[in-house]
Amino acid sequence: MEGFSESTLRALAGPRSFERGRGYLDAVSGVEVGDGWVTASVHGTERYEVELALDGPGGVSGECDCPYGMEGNFCKHLVALGLTVLARRESLPRQRQAARDRAQDLDGWLSGLSKDELLALVREQITEDRQLRRRLELRAASARGDLAAVRARIRDLLDITPFAQYGYVEYADARAYADQAGQAVSAIGALTGSGRADDAIALAREAMKLLADAVESVDDSDGWLGQVGADLADAHLEACRAARPDPEELARWLAGHALGDLDDGLTDIDPLDYEDILGDEGMAVLRKLAVEAWRGNRRGWAEKYLMERLAKAGGDIDAVIAVHAADLSPNGHTHLVIAHELDTARRPDEALRWAERGIEDARDPSAVDAALVDYLCDRYTQAGRLPDAVALRRDHFGARRTLLAYQQLRAAARAADRWPAEREGALSLLRADAEQQQHSRYGGPALIDALLDDKDTDAAWQAATETGAHDQQWLTLADQARPTRPADALAVYRRLAEPLTKQTGNAIYEQLTSLLLSIRDCHRRLGTPDEFTTYLTALRADQKRKRNLMRLLAQHGL
């Protein structure tokens, strides 16, 4: 218990979960104290089972079966139990001693029973506890060397029927099914531990197929079966390490699994984890099968992924490039991937050529991967090829004509001391778009955004007057122009405020208040504060029923 405090819980959970945990103190029930642990139920969205370990090797820790807790986090339910334990801190040593005494008493009683009495007790328990019965049945079948019986029990454990209504396991029953499926994995691991790794391999592969079929009919929103699948993959790997199966057979099975032939979408097995088991012979077979599959389907995701993994593991960068080059994306993204691979392999000249080819091969200049353009411009800049960087940014801007593309062109052109000329050409394109009403995504001309970004307020105001602008652009224009053109800015603020007076909601009230503050500043600059007082008085009278608005205005001195 040393070091167990509220500050410990806060450090483990973080401020947010700690504060939320305070609100669950009344939801804690069924607290049971053991020697070094405390368990309870906490009623939240569902009823969750929580356990605190008070003095483990790493200090205080906990487990909870809520979704957040299952991800390894110290959740609000654990905080609630921890705070409950701290509230009873004085009685905790006595409860822990009582738990130790009960454990000793139980052990002493069991030790004093005869064989027949112990058997009667076990039989009584397996009659009442189905899960215990199944575990013991598996152990018995394994001890007899009865592989058929073990296989049958594993099939039973992976059968969804007892948990399914209308053929589907609902969310509420998914945890119970996953717990049962986990027993099958444990049984497979036990076979390896008892020297029967060959049988464990066979059963693990059968279980993978059964689990893959089952997951289609289970609401696995919390990922319980995903964890079972991961444990099953580990059990298979450990069995292979123990049994050392034929390298060629194992390579063929791994290739089939990776390529989806086994219809298993749950157990994520990396063939490279088996490299020490496969040895040179098995790895050669695996690479051969991967190449054959890839050549048969160069665009298949599984085929490409397996080929790339094996090529990278073998240090064959040319094979990695060949895999990507066989299925080039039209926007140049794959060219960029290849360029990065070549950079990693310290082949920068080839990387640059692939990146440039990505621009040349692009079918639609407006769809070119922006990251590819950035990569090339960085390379050109590092090499002192500033005109090339400007030319690429110019082409990219010409195809996109967005504010970001304009900003990037400006940065490149300024670095090359060519911005005035480039700016005129870029603004000409944006001006033509504005005249044709080709606006940016939120509705306003990109021309206005570019001029505002350049802080060319007068030109932006003139363009907005001639071509129109989005309200947000007018607001930014008014904010920029207010020091020098307060009358123009005032007209904009008044126009934007008018429709807000007919709407409700705190967000609306905040917008209106901000506009009123700007209107007041304009009148101050114009030397007409009385006009603002008259305007505000009328607005207050008209809006007096909106209490939140009145409160907000008062807070801002309006």
Short mmCIF file of C-alpha atoms in Angstrom, two decimals, residues 32-531:
data_model
loop_
_atom_site.label_atom_id
_atom_site.label_comp_id
_atom_site.label_asym_id
_atom_site.label_seq_id
_atom_site.Cartn_x
_atom_site.Cartn_y
_atom_site.Cartn_z
CA GLU A 32 -13.88 -7.76 -2.39
CA VAL A 33 -10.48 -7.40 -0.77
CA GLY A 34 -7.78 -10.02 -1.26
CA ASP A 35 -4.13 -10.14 -0.26
CA GLY A 36 -2.70 -7.50 -2.59
CA TRP A 37 -5.75 -6.99 -4.77
CA VAL A 38 -9.23 -5.48 -4.66
CA THR A 39 -12.06 -6.27 -7.06
CA ALA A 40 -15.49 -4.72 -7.55
CA SER A 41 -18.22 -4.01 -10.08
CA VAL A 42 -18.73 -0.47 -11.37
CA HIS A 43 -21.98 0.38 -13.08
CA GLY A 44 -21.46 2.74 -16.02
CA THR A 45 -22.94 2.37 -19.48
CA GLU A 46 -22.64 -1.35 -18.71
CA ARG A 47 -21.57 -3.20 -15.58
CA TYR A 48 -17.79 -3.46 -15.64
CA GLU A 49 -15.53 -5.69 -13.56
CA VAL A 50 -12.46 -3.94 -12.19
CA GLU A 51 -9.42 -5.13 -10.28
CA LEU A 52 -6.70 -3.13 -8.55
CA ALA A 53 -3.31 -4.65 -7.81
CA LEU A 54 -2.04 -2.69 -4.82
CA ASP A 55 1.59 -3.70 -4.49
CA GLY A 56 2.76 -5.36 -7.68
CA PRO A 57 6.33 -5.12 -8.99
CA GLY A 58 5.51 -1.92 -10.86
CA GLY A 59 3.47 -0.37 -8.06
CA VAL A 60 -0.28 0.16 -8.24
CA SER A 61 -1.93 -1.12 -11.44
CA GLY A 62 -5.38 -2.12 -12.56
CA GLU A 63 -7.53 -3.86 -15.12
CA CYS A 64 -11.07 -3.09 -16.26
CA ASP A 65 -13.16 -4.77 -18.94
CA CYS A 66 -14.60 -1.49 -20.28
CA PRO A 67 -13.48 -0.64 -23.86
CA TYR A 68 -11.05 2.06 -22.66
CA GLY A 69 -9.62 -0.19 -19.98
CA MET A 70 -9.18 -3.07 -22.42
CA GLU A 71 -6.82 -0.85 -24.41
CA GLY A 72 -4.50 -0.83 -21.39
CA ASN A 73 -5.63 2.49 -19.93
CA PHE A 74 -6.23 3.27 -16.27
CA CYS A 75 -9.89 4.23 -16.67
CA LYS A 76 -12.44 6.18 -14.64
CA HIS A 77 -13.88 2.93 -13.24
CA LEU A 78 -10.48 2.03 -11.77
CA VAL A 79 -10.24 5.54 -10.34
CA ALA A 80 -13.65 5.07 -8.68
CA LEU A 81 -12.55 1.80 -7.10
CA GLY A 82 -9.22 3.32 -6.03
CA LEU A 83 -10.96 6.26 -4.34
CA THR A 84 -13.35 3.84 -2.64
CA VAL A 85 -10.40 1.84 -1.30
CA LEU A 86 -8.71 5.02 -0.06
CA ALA A 87 -11.90 6.02 1.76
CA ARG A 88 -11.69 2.72 3.67
CA ARG A 89 -7.93 2.87 4.11
CA GLU A 90 -7.95 2.34 7.87
CA SER A 91 -9.78 -0.98 7.60
CA LEU A 92 -7.78 -2.25 4.62
CA PRO A 93 -4.89 -3.92 6.53
CA ARG A 94 -7.43 -5.85 8.63
CA GLN A 95 -9.33 -6.93 5.47
CA ARG A 96 -6.13 -8.06 3.76
CA GLN A 97 -5.11 -10.09 6.79
CA ALA A 98 -8.59 -11.61 6.85
CA ALA A 99 -8.18 -12.55 3.16
CA ARG A 100 -4.84 -14.24 3.93
CA ASP A 101 -6.42 -16.10 6.82
CA ARG A 102 -9.29 -17.30 4.61
CA ALA A 103 -6.86 -18.48 1.94
CA GLN A 104 -4.83 -20.40 4.52
CA ASP A 105 -7.96 -21.89 6.04
CA LEU A 106 -9.18 -22.99 2.60
CA ASP A 107 -5.82 -24.50 1.72
CA GLY A 108 -5.71 -26.32 5.04
CA TRP A 109 -9.22 -27.65 4.59
CA LEU A 110 -8.52 -28.87 1.04
CA SER A 111 -5.28 -30.49 2.17
CA GLY A 112 -7.18 -32.44 4.79
CA LEU A 113 -9.71 -33.91 2.35
CA SER A 114 -9.35 -37.44 1.14
CA LYS A 115 -9.06 -38.26 -2.54
CA ASP A 116 -12.71 -39.32 -2.70
CA GLU A 117 -13.80 -36.13 -0.97
CA LEU A 118 -11.76 -33.98 -3.39
CA LEU A 119 -13.21 -35.84 -6.35
CA ALA A 120 -16.72 -35.31 -5.04
CA LEU A 121 -16.00 -31.59 -4.63
CA VAL A 122 -14.63 -31.28 -8.17
CA ARG A 123 -17.58 -33.21 -9.60
CA GLU A 124 -19.94 -30.88 -7.76
CA GLN A 125 -18.19 -27.84 -9.22
CA ILE A 126 -18.09 -29.09 -12.80
CA THR A 127 -21.80 -29.84 -12.58
CA GLU A 128 -22.48 -26.20 -11.68
CA ASP A 129 -19.74 -24.47 -13.74
CA ARG A 130 -19.89 -25.17 -17.46
CA GLN A 131 -16.67 -23.28 -18.21
CA LEU A 132 -14.72 -25.25 -15.61
CA ARG A 133 -16.15 -28.51 -16.96
CA ARG A 134 -15.01 -27.67 -20.50
CA ARG A 135 -11.52 -26.75 -19.35
CA LEU A 136 -11.16 -30.00 -17.45
CA GLU A 137 -12.58 -32.01 -20.35
CA LEU A 138 -9.91 -30.52 -22.58
CA ARG A 139 -7.18 -31.36 -20.09
CA ALA A 140 -8.46 -34.90 -19.78
CA ALA A 141 -8.58 -35.44 -23.54
CA SER A 142 -5.10 -33.98 -23.91
CA ALA A 143 -3.73 -36.19 -21.14
CA ARG A 144 -5.19 -39.27 -22.85
CA GLY A 145 -3.57 -38.24 -26.14
CA ASP A 146 -7.05 -38.19 -27.65
CA LEU A 147 -6.57 -35.67 -30.47
CA ALA A 148 -10.06 -36.32 -31.84
CA ALA A 149 -11.60 -35.42 -28.48
CA VAL A 150 -9.46 -32.29 -28.14
CA ARG A 151 -10.43 -31.25 -31.65
CA ALA A 152 -14.10 -31.78 -30.85
CA ARG A 153 -13.88 -29.71 -27.67
CA ILE A 154 -12.11 -26.88 -29.50
CA ARG A 155 -14.84 -26.91 -32.12
CA ASP A 156 -17.42 -26.68 -29.34
CA LEU A 157 -15.60 -23.75 -27.77
CA LEU A 158 -15.53 -21.85 -31.07
CA ASP A 159 -19.17 -22.58 -31.87
CA ILE A 160 -21.29 -19.41 -31.66
CA THR A 161 -24.61 -21.27 -31.34
CA PRO A 162 -24.97 -21.05 -27.52
CA PHE A 163 -24.49 -17.26 -27.66
CA ALA A 164 -26.30 -16.42 -30.88
CA GLN A 165 -29.84 -15.25 -31.33
CA TYR A 166 -31.06 -15.70 -34.87
CA GLY A 167 -27.56 -16.79 -35.88
CA TYR A 168 -25.76 -13.64 -34.66
CA VAL A 169 -23.87 -12.88 -31.43
CA GLU A 170 -24.96 -9.46 -30.20
CA TYR A 171 -22.62 -6.95 -28.52
CA ALA A 172 -23.81 -7.89 -25.03
CA ASP A 173 -22.78 -11.54 -25.54
CA ALA A 174 -19.56 -10.98 -27.50
CA ARG A 175 -17.35 -10.86 -24.41
CA ALA A 176 -18.65 -14.17 -23.10
CA TYR A 177 -18.10 -15.83 -26.49
CA ALA A 178 -14.59 -14.40 -26.72
CA ASP A 179 -13.77 -15.73 -23.24
CA GLN A 180 -14.88 -19.18 -24.34
CA ALA A 181 -12.90 -18.94 -27.59
CA GLY A 182 -9.89 -17.95 -25.52
CA GLN A 183 -10.12 -21.29 -23.73
CA ALA A 184 -9.58 -23.02 -27.07
CA VAL A 185 -6.40 -21.00 -27.58
CA SER A 186 -5.22 -21.89 -24.08
CA ALA A 187 -5.82 -25.57 -24.83
CA ILE A 188 -3.69 -25.31 -27.97
CA GLY A 189 -0.91 -23.65 -25.98
CA ALA A 190 -1.15 -26.40 -23.37
CA LEU A 191 -0.58 -29.03 -26.06
CA THR A 192 2.70 -27.35 -26.98
CA GLY A 193 3.69 -27.21 -23.32
CA SER A 194 2.99 -30.93 -22.90
CA GLY A 195 5.27 -31.91 -25.78
CA ARG A 196 2.61 -32.26 -28.48
CA ALA A 197 3.51 -29.23 -30.60
CA ASP A 198 2.74 -31.00 -33.89
CA ASP A 199 -0.85 -31.48 -32.78
CA ALA A 200 -0.95 -27.87 -31.58
CA ILE A 201 0.06 -26.65 -35.06
CA ALA A 202 -2.72 -28.63 -36.74
CA LEU A 203 -5.35 -27.52 -34.26
CA ALA A 204 -4.23 -23.90 -34.38
CA ARG A 205 -4.71 -23.82 -38.14
CA GLU A 206 -8.13 -25.41 -37.85
CA ALA A 207 -9.06 -22.94 -35.11
CA MET A 208 -8.04 -20.03 -37.35
CA LYS A 209 -10.54 -21.12 -39.98
CA LEU A 210 -13.30 -21.61 -37.41
CA LEU A 211 -12.60 -18.24 -35.80
CA ALA A 212 -12.58 -16.49 -39.18
CA ASP A 213 -16.00 -17.99 -39.91
CA ALA A 214 -17.31 -17.05 -36.47
CA VAL A 215 -16.22 -13.40 -36.55
CA GLU A 216 -18.59 -12.74 -39.44
CA SER A 217 -21.47 -13.43 -37.06
CA VAL A 218 -20.22 -11.60 -33.95
CA ASP A 219 -20.48 -7.93 -32.99
CA ASP A 220 -16.82 -7.53 -32.12
CA SER A 221 -16.97 -3.75 -31.60
CA ASP A 222 -14.64 -3.91 -28.60
CA GLY A 223 -12.10 -6.14 -30.35
CA TRP A 224 -12.38 -9.15 -28.05
CA LEU A 225 -12.07 -11.62 -30.93
CA GLY A 226 -9.24 -9.60 -32.38
CA GLN A 227 -7.27 -10.31 -29.22
CA VAL A 228 -8.22 -14.00 -29.40
CA GLY A 229 -6.95 -14.03 -32.99
CA ALA A 230 -3.66 -12.44 -31.96
CA ASP A 231 -3.25 -14.98 -29.15
CA LEU A 232 -4.00 -17.79 -31.59
CA ALA A 233 -1.31 -16.50 -33.96
CA ASP A 234 1.16 -16.48 -31.05
CA ALA A 235 0.15 -20.03 -30.11
CA HIS A 236 0.81 -21.19 -33.67
CA LEU A 237 4.22 -19.50 -33.73
CA GLU A 238 5.25 -21.05 -30.41
CA ALA A 239 4.09 -24.48 -31.57
CA CYS A 240 6.17 -24.14 -34.75
CA ARG A 241 9.21 -23.13 -32.74
CA ALA A 242 8.79 -26.21 -30.59
CA ALA A 243 7.95 -28.71 -33.35
CA ARG A 244 10.20 -27.38 -36.13
CA PRO A 245 7.89 -28.50 -38.98
CA ASP A 246 9.08 -29.12 -42.52
CA PRO A 247 10.36 -25.74 -43.84
CA GLU A 248 8.83 -26.11 -47.28
CA GLU A 249 5.40 -27.10 -45.93
CA LEU A 250 5.48 -24.22 -43.44
CA ALA A 251 6.52 -21.77 -46.17
CA ARG A 252 3.62 -22.87 -48.36
CA TRP A 253 1.16 -22.50 -45.50
CA LEU A 254 2.48 -19.04 -44.58
CA ALA A 255 2.30 -17.90 -48.19
CA GLY A 256 -1.26 -19.16 -48.50
CA HIS A 257 -2.22 -17.44 -45.25
CA ALA A 258 -0.61 -14.13 -46.25
CA LEU A 259 -2.22 -14.20 -49.68
CA GLY A 260 -5.68 -14.86 -48.30
CA ASP A 261 -6.08 -18.40 -49.60
CA LEU A 262 -7.08 -19.59 -46.14
CA ASP A 263 -9.95 -17.12 -45.78
CA ASP A 264 -8.65 -15.89 -42.43
CA GLY A 265 -9.18 -12.20 -41.77
CA LEU A 266 -8.55 -12.26 -38.03
CA THR A 267 -5.16 -13.78 -37.20
CA ASP A 268 -2.52 -11.36 -38.43
CA ILE A 269 0.54 -13.51 -39.07
CA ASP A 270 3.80 -11.98 -40.29
CA PRO A 271 5.78 -14.62 -42.24
CA LEU A 272 9.03 -12.92 -41.21
CA ASP A 273 8.35 -13.89 -37.59
CA TYR A 274 9.01 -17.46 -38.75
CA GLU A 275 12.36 -16.72 -40.39
CA ASP A 276 14.39 -18.56 -37.75
CA ILE A 277 12.11 -21.60 -38.12
CA LEU A 278 12.08 -21.59 -41.92
CA GLY A 279 15.83 -21.24 -42.28
CA ASP A 280 17.43 -20.59 -45.66
CA GLU A 281 15.51 -23.42 -47.34
CA GLY A 282 12.09 -22.30 -46.17
CA MET A 283 12.76 -18.60 -46.85
CA ALA A 284 13.81 -19.45 -50.40
CA VAL A 285 10.51 -21.30 -50.94
CA LEU A 286 8.55 -18.42 -49.40
CA ARG A 287 10.24 -15.87 -51.67
CA LYS A 288 9.64 -18.08 -54.72
CA LEU A 289 5.93 -18.40 -53.90
CA ALA A 290 5.65 -14.67 -53.26
CA VAL A 291 7.24 -13.83 -56.62
CA GLU A 292 4.97 -16.27 -58.45
CA ALA A 293 1.87 -14.85 -56.79
CA TRP A 294 2.92 -11.27 -57.49
CA ARG A 295 3.68 -11.96 -61.13
CA GLY A 296 0.23 -13.49 -61.45
CA ASN A 297 -1.46 -10.46 -59.90
CA ARG A 298 0.79 -7.41 -59.79
CA ARG A 299 -1.99 -5.16 -58.48
CA GLY A 300 -3.20 -7.44 -55.72
CA TRP A 301 -2.77 -5.80 -52.29
CA ALA A 302 -1.77 -9.02 -50.52
CA GLU A 303 0.63 -9.99 -53.28
CA LYS A 304 2.31 -6.58 -53.26
CA TYR A 305 2.54 -6.44 -49.47
CA LEU A 306 4.13 -9.89 -49.17
CA MET A 307 6.61 -9.19 -51.96
CA GLU A 308 7.56 -5.83 -50.47
CA ARG A 309 8.02 -7.26 -46.97
CA LEU A 310 10.25 -10.08 -48.19
CA ALA A 311 12.24 -7.82 -50.51
CA LYS A 312 12.88 -5.29 -47.75
CA ALA A 313 13.86 -8.02 -45.32
CA GLY A 314 16.33 -9.32 -47.88
CA GLY A 315 17.69 -5.85 -48.59
CA ASP A 316 16.63 -6.10 -52.25
CA ILE A 317 15.69 -2.48 -52.96
CA ASP A 318 15.36 -3.13 -56.69
CA ALA A 319 12.69 -5.75 -56.02
CA VAL A 320 10.86 -3.29 -53.75
CA ILE A 321 10.92 -0.71 -56.55
CA ALA A 322 9.72 -3.28 -59.08
CA VAL A 323 6.72 -4.07 -56.89
CA HIS A 324 5.70 -0.41 -56.69
CA ALA A 325 6.54 0.31 -60.33
CA ALA A 326 4.19 -2.42 -61.50
CA ASP A 327 1.17 -0.45 -60.28
CA LEU A 328 1.88 3.29 -60.51
CA SER A 329 -0.86 5.62 -59.32
CA PRO A 330 -1.85 8.35 -61.81
CA ASN A 331 -1.30 11.18 -59.32
CA GLY A 332 2.38 10.43 -58.72
CA HIS A 333 2.02 9.10 -55.17
CA THR A 334 3.68 5.77 -56.00
CA HIS A 335 6.58 7.61 -57.64
CA LEU A 336 7.07 9.46 -54.36
CA VAL A 337 7.06 6.17 -52.40
CA ILE A 338 9.77 4.85 -54.73
CA ALA A 339 11.76 8.07 -54.31
CA HIS A 340 11.68 7.70 -50.52
CA GLU A 341 12.81 4.07 -50.78
CA LEU A 342 15.74 5.12 -52.97
CA ASP A 343 16.66 7.93 -50.62
CA THR A 344 16.76 5.42 -47.76
CA ALA A 345 19.03 3.25 -49.91
CA ARG A 346 21.26 6.31 -50.52
CA ARG A 347 20.52 6.51 -54.22
CA PRO A 348 19.38 10.17 -54.41
CA ASP A 349 19.89 10.67 -58.14
CA GLU A 350 17.53 7.81 -58.97
CA ALA A 351 15.10 9.09 -56.37
CA LEU A 352 15.02 12.50 -58.06
CA ARG A 353 14.42 10.96 -61.48
CA TRP A 354 11.48 8.92 -60.17
CA ALA A 355 9.97 11.99 -58.54
CA GLU A 356 10.29 14.02 -61.73
CA ARG A 357 8.78 11.16 -63.68
CA GLY A 358 5.79 11.29 -61.31
CA ILE A 359 5.09 14.86 -62.42
CA GLU A 360 5.62 14.02 -66.09
CA ASP A 361 3.36 10.94 -65.98
CA ALA A 362 0.49 12.64 -64.13
CA ARG A 363 -2.68 12.44 -66.20
CA ASP A 364 -4.41 15.30 -64.38
CA PRO A 365 -2.08 18.13 -63.21
CA SER A 366 -4.70 19.31 -60.71
CA ALA A 367 -4.69 15.89 -59.02
CA VAL A 368 -0.91 15.56 -58.60
CA ASP A 369 0.03 14.50 -55.09
CA ALA A 370 0.98 17.73 -53.31
CA ALA A 371 3.55 15.82 -51.25
CA LEU A 372 5.36 14.92 -54.48
CA VAL A 373 5.51 18.60 -55.45
CA ASP A 374 6.83 19.48 -51.99
CA TYR A 375 9.46 16.75 -52.23
CA LEU A 376 10.73 17.96 -55.60
CA CYS A 377 10.78 21.61 -54.55
CA ASP A 378 12.80 20.70 -51.46
CA ARG A 379 15.27 18.78 -53.61
CA TYR A 380 15.57 21.64 -56.10
CA THR A 381 16.10 24.15 -53.30
CA GLN A 382 18.78 22.02 -51.64
CA ALA A 383 20.57 21.75 -54.99
CA GLY A 384 20.36 25.51 -55.60
CA ARG A 385 17.95 24.99 -58.51
CA LEU A 386 15.65 27.81 -57.41
CA PRO A 387 14.25 28.60 -60.89
CA ASP A 388 13.19 24.95 -61.22
CA ALA A 389 11.42 25.13 -57.86
CA VAL A 390 9.60 28.30 -58.97
CA ALA A 391 8.59 26.73 -62.29
CA LEU A 392 7.18 23.67 -60.50
CA ARG A 393 5.26 25.80 -58.01
CA ARG A 394 3.95 27.94 -60.87
CA ASP A 395 2.64 24.88 -62.71
CA HIS A 396 1.13 23.49 -59.52
CA PHE A 397 -0.59 26.78 -58.76
CA GLY A 398 -1.87 27.01 -62.33
CA ALA A 399 -3.52 23.61 -61.92
CA ARG A 400 -4.87 24.13 -58.38
CA ARG A 401 -5.31 27.92 -57.93
CA THR A 402 -5.84 27.71 -54.18
CA LEU A 403 -4.57 30.01 -51.43
CA LEU A 404 -2.09 27.35 -50.26
CA ALA A 405 -0.67 26.92 -53.77
CA TYR A 406 -0.39 30.73 -54.02
CA GLN A 407 1.48 30.91 -50.71
CA GLN A 408 3.86 28.16 -51.80
CA LEU A 409 4.54 29.90 -55.12
CA ARG A 410 5.20 33.15 -53.26
CA ALA A 411 7.71 31.49 -50.91
CA ALA A 412 9.59 29.84 -53.79
CA ALA A 413 9.59 33.01 -55.92
CA ARG A 414 10.81 35.19 -53.05
CA ALA A 415 13.67 32.77 -52.44
CA ALA A 416 14.61 33.17 -56.10
CA ASP A 417 14.03 36.97 -55.98
CA ARG A 418 11.31 36.70 -58.64
CA TRP A 419 8.10 37.38 -56.74
CA PRO A 420 6.85 40.64 -58.34
CA ALA A 421 6.69 39.09 -61.82
CA GLU A 422 5.31 35.79 -60.58
CA ARG A 423 2.71 37.59 -58.45
CA GLU A 424 1.30 39.48 -61.40
CA GLY A 425 0.86 36.29 -63.41
CA ALA A 426 -0.72 34.43 -60.50
CA LEU A 427 -3.15 37.27 -59.75
CA SER A 428 -4.14 37.42 -63.40
CA LEU A 429 -5.24 33.78 -63.23
CA LEU A 430 -7.16 34.36 -60.00
CA ARG A 431 -8.75 37.51 -61.41
CA ALA A 432 -9.99 35.56 -64.42
CA ASP A 433 -11.45 32.90 -62.13
CA ALA A 434 -13.21 35.54 -60.04
CA GLU A 435 -14.72 37.17 -63.09
CA GLN A 436 -16.05 33.77 -64.19
CA GLN A 437 -17.44 33.19 -60.66
CA GLN A 438 -15.08 30.23 -60.05
CA HIS A 439 -14.93 30.52 -56.29
CA SER A 440 -13.10 28.56 -53.62
CA ARG A 441 -14.79 25.76 -51.71
CA TYR A 442 -16.52 27.94 -49.14
CA GLY A 443 -17.89 30.28 -51.81
CA GLY A 444 -15.55 33.27 -52.15
CA PRO A 445 -13.01 34.03 -54.86
CA ALA A 446 -9.48 32.80 -54.14
CA LEU A 447 -8.34 36.18 -55.49
CA ILE A 448 -9.65 37.88 -52.35
CA ASP A 449 -7.87 35.35 -50.11
CA ALA A 450 -4.59 35.88 -51.95
CA LEU A 451 -4.76 39.67 -51.74
CA LEU A 452 -5.72 39.52 -48.09
CA ASP A 453 -2.81 37.16 -47.42
CA ASP A 454 -0.53 39.66 -49.16
CA LYS A 455 -1.97 42.35 -46.85
CA ASP A 456 -2.93 44.32 -49.98
CA THR A 457 -6.15 45.55 -48.40
CA ASP A 458 -7.05 48.21 -50.95
CA ALA A 459 -6.68 45.82 -53.88
CA ALA A 460 -8.67 43.17 -52.01
CA TRP A 461 -11.45 45.67 -51.25
CA GLN A 462 -11.63 46.74 -54.88
CA ALA A 463 -11.71 43.13 -56.08
CA ALA A 464 -14.44 42.24 -53.59
CA THR A 465 -16.50 45.19 -54.74
CA GLU A 466 -16.10 44.23 -58.40
CA THR A 467 -16.45 40.43 -58.23
CA GLY A 468 -18.23 39.83 -54.94
CA ALA A 469 -16.94 38.05 -51.86
CA HIS A 470 -18.01 35.61 -49.20
CA ASP A 471 -19.20 37.08 -45.89
CA GLN A 472 -16.16 35.69 -44.08
CA GLN A 473 -13.93 37.43 -46.62
CA TRP A 474 -15.82 40.70 -46.09
CA LEU A 475 -15.34 40.32 -42.35
CA THR A 476 -11.59 39.82 -42.75
CA LEU A 477 -11.50 42.77 -45.15
CA ALA A 478 -13.31 44.98 -42.64
CA ASP A 479 -10.93 43.92 -39.85
CA GLN A 480 -7.91 44.79 -41.98
CA ALA A 481 -9.36 48.03 -43.35
CA ARG A 482 -10.85 49.38 -40.10
CA PRO A 483 -7.81 51.49 -39.11
CA THR A 484 -7.74 53.37 -42.44
CA ARG A 485 -11.30 52.98 -43.76
CA PRO A 486 -13.55 52.89 -40.68
CA ALA A 487 -16.65 54.06 -42.56
CA ASP A 488 -16.36 51.25 -45.12
CA ALA A 489 -15.68 48.70 -42.36
CA LEU A 490 -18.68 49.99 -40.38
CA ALA A 491 -21.01 49.34 -43.30
CA VAL A 492 -19.77 45.76 -43.53
CA TYR A 493 -20.15 45.10 -39.80
CA ARG A 494 -23.68 46.52 -39.75
CA ARG A 495 -24.70 44.39 -42.74
CA LEU A 496 -23.28 41.21 -41.16
CA ALA A 497 -24.89 41.95 -37.79
CA GLU A 498 -28.41 42.46 -39.13
CA PRO A 499 -29.30 38.79 -39.92
CA LEU A 500 -27.81 37.63 -36.60
CA THR A 501 -30.39 39.66 -34.67
CA LYS A 502 -33.07 37.36 -36.07
CA GLN A 503 -31.32 34.18 -34.86
CA THR A 504 -30.80 32.52 -31.49
CA GLY A 505 -28.15 30.40 -29.83
CA ASN A 506 -25.03 31.15 -27.80
CA ALA A 507 -22.73 30.82 -30.80
CA ILE A 508 -24.83 33.41 -32.64
CA TYR A 509 -24.75 35.72 -29.62
CA GLU A 510 -20.95 35.51 -29.49
CA GLN A 511 -20.69 36.44 -33.18
CA LEU A 512 -23.08 39.36 -32.73
CA THR A 513 -21.20 40.63 -29.68
CA SER A 514 -17.90 40.53 -31.58
CA LEU A 515 -19.44 42.54 -34.42
CA LEU A 516 -20.86 45.10 -31.99
CA LEU A 517 -17.42 45.61 -30.46
CA SER A 518 -16.05 46.25 -33.96
CA ILE A 519 -18.93 48.63 -34.73
CA ARG A 520 -18.18 50.56 -31.54
CA ASP A 521 -14.53 50.85 -32.53
CA CYS A 522 -15.48 52.19 -35.97
CA HIS A 523 -17.68 54.89 -34.41
CA ARG A 524 -14.86 55.78 -32.04
CA ARG A 525 -12.47 56.22 -34.97
CA LEU A 526 -15.10 58.27 -36.83
CA GLY A 527 -15.76 60.44 -33.78
CA THR A 528 -19.46 59.45 -33.65
CA PRO A 529 -19.86 57.57 -30.34
CA ASP A 530 -23.38 58.98 -29.84
CA GLU A 531 -24.54 57.24 -32.99
#
